[in-house]
Amino acid sequence: MANEESNRGSQYSPFVALIYIFNLMVGTGCLALPSVLLKGGWILGSSFLFIVAFLSYVSVTFVLESMATANAFIQLKSKDGLDESLLSEEAGHRGDDFPSEESQSLHTPNDEGIFQISRKIEMGEMAGLFFNQWGIIIFYSALILYLVGDSLIYSTLVARSLAQYFANLTPASWGFGLFLGIFFCFSLPLCYFDFQKTKLLQITTLAIRNISLYTMIILAAIKVVKGGRQDSDVPSFSLSALPNLFGGAVYSFMCHHSLPGIVTPMRNKSHLQRIVATSYGSVIVVYILLFISCGFAFGVTVKDPLTFNFPADQYGLVGSLLFLFPVFTLSSTFPMLSITLRNNIDTLIQFVSDKGSQKGASLPPPETSRLRRTILTLLAVGPPTLMSYIAKHANISVDSLVGFTGAFAGCAVMLIIPAAFVYCSRRAFTKAWNSKKGSRMSQPTNFHHSPFAGQGWVIAVLAWALLSLIFNTYEKWTKLPTA
């Protein structure tokens, strides 16, 4: 959790926020996506992709609304109370207790009122505001399990890729450990700061990431032109692939856990929903182009990860550089995950030390000393790195372990928790408003409210989460070794 002082630090434009969100979603998961989608077929694969994107976007709007509600809720419950001028502006009147219909129509789109996202409220603090004790325990269990699991697999993939790429220069016995240590030393300083300090890295990575992805798309298209289409084995609709689709594609649009750290430093949040929608649209375009081009070029035999379809012995230097795609992508995503994990560990420690302070009260800002931040950063970065090293030398399959935890914890972070946030935050704010203001003033409208305001959308997201859990359980069960 960050205090207000840190929020007054360096800010960035909405375009930079778009880059952060894009980089979070387009990780190494996109390298496995064509293989998973093509096994489902042209119709099922593409339909599934759009459904996942849409429901993920719905749950992101839930998080954005909850962040705005949390800011207003903290103001409402504080000793100083609400800034009445903001209430007057939001209602479109100047201090009238009962604004007229004409004055209410004067509300302008640029007026966020009391729902300004001015304070960075991590998901952990929102859980403390709106959930009961069991809800908080479940939330932190899911979030920390997911973030640690992702950090573990990211550090493993980077070290493994570098060790294989430089296999001729480093002995196999200690090459992995060497590059894991280098990656740790590279990431640790970036994880110490907030998202704003990684802006240059994010912009650079965006360029490298898009160049790599569109290079693979172009190479696949050239292969189709020279050798003809190879998609005769791709089905139109294969229901048998549904478990793999849920297991491999349902988290291709994950960015929810880091939204507080990305959105709060934005200078202009008046078009926040549009920025997020643009990010999702950009990601969908990349995914669809990969899906179509690789389907035509390789059919269902496309390799996973996708970069293995462009070996260096056929594509020379381009193939060698594409092999390092995970290194480029994860070098920017890993700090964002670790910063999010560090901030939520900070919030958890504060919550435990205060023994879950009075319900509805905001947690006081933690001490922002350098020593505290250093320890928290080491807590966020150190354990995943150490577990990666131990797993490598103990011959433990990190991929299957993280795939199991990510499938269930990821479902909670992307679908269940956002739906619970928006439902509980709406109820909590309405209750607090009625107890504070009563009928004296009408409840203002959340400027950042989700376009999917009906409770039916909350139910739809939870129903999709239930389906995901069922199919993920089935997929993991079928992969268990038989006696």
PDB file of C-alpha atoms in Angstrom, residues 4 90 98 127 140 143 163 180 217 222 240 261 270 293 296 331 355 363 378 380 392 398 407 442 450:
ATOM      1  CA  GLU A   4      -0.705   9.849  -0.416  1.00  0.00           C
ATOM      2  CA  GLU A  90     -20.933  15.989  -8.628  1.00  0.00           C
ATOM      3  CA  PHE A  98     -31.894  19.142  -2.571  1.00  0.00           C
ATOM      4  CA  ALA A 127     -10.364  -6.495   0.779  1.00  0.00           C
ATOM      5  CA  TYR A 140      -4.658 -12.980   0.392  1.00  0.00           C
ATOM      6  CA  LEU A 143      -3.430 -13.346  -4.550  1.00  0.00           C
ATOM      7  CA  ALA A 163      21.162 -21.007 -20.067  1.00  0.00           C
ATOM      8  CA  LEU A 180      19.089 -16.856 -12.315  1.00  0.00           C
ATOM      9  CA  ILE A 217       3.247 -13.366 -37.826  1.00  0.00           C
ATOM     10  CA  ILE A 222       5.679 -16.010 -45.760  1.00  0.00           C
ATOM     11  CA  SER A 240     -12.870 -32.336 -26.614  1.00  0.00           C
ATOM     12  CA  GLY A 261      -0.455   0.615  -9.181  1.00  0.00           C
ATOM     13  CA  SER A 270     -11.415  10.955 -17.418  1.00  0.00           C
ATOM     14  CA  SER A 293      -1.239 -16.984 -39.352  1.00  0.00           C
ATOM     15  CA  PHE A 296      -2.494 -21.495 -41.900  1.00  0.00           C
ATOM     16  CA  SER A 331      12.055  -8.788 -17.794  1.00  0.00           C
ATOM     17  CA  LYS A 355      -5.479  -6.878  14.153  1.00  0.00           C
ATOM     18  CA  LEU A 363      -5.529   1.335   7.241  1.00  0.00           C
ATOM     19  CA  LEU A 378      13.397  -8.873  -0.733  1.00  0.00           C
ATOM     20  CA  ALA A 380       8.638 -10.288  -2.784  1.00  0.00           C
ATOM     21  CA  LYS A 392      15.873 -26.922 -10.595  1.00  0.00           C
ATOM     22  CA  VAL A 398       7.935 -25.997 -11.775  1.00  0.00           C
ATOM     23  CA  ALA A 407      -5.320 -22.324 -12.684  1.00  0.00           C
ATOM     24  CA  SER A 442     -29.068  11.762  -2.791  1.00  0.00           C
ATOM     25  CA  SER A 450     -18.686  -0.211 -14.708  1.00  0.00           C
TER      26      SER A 450
END
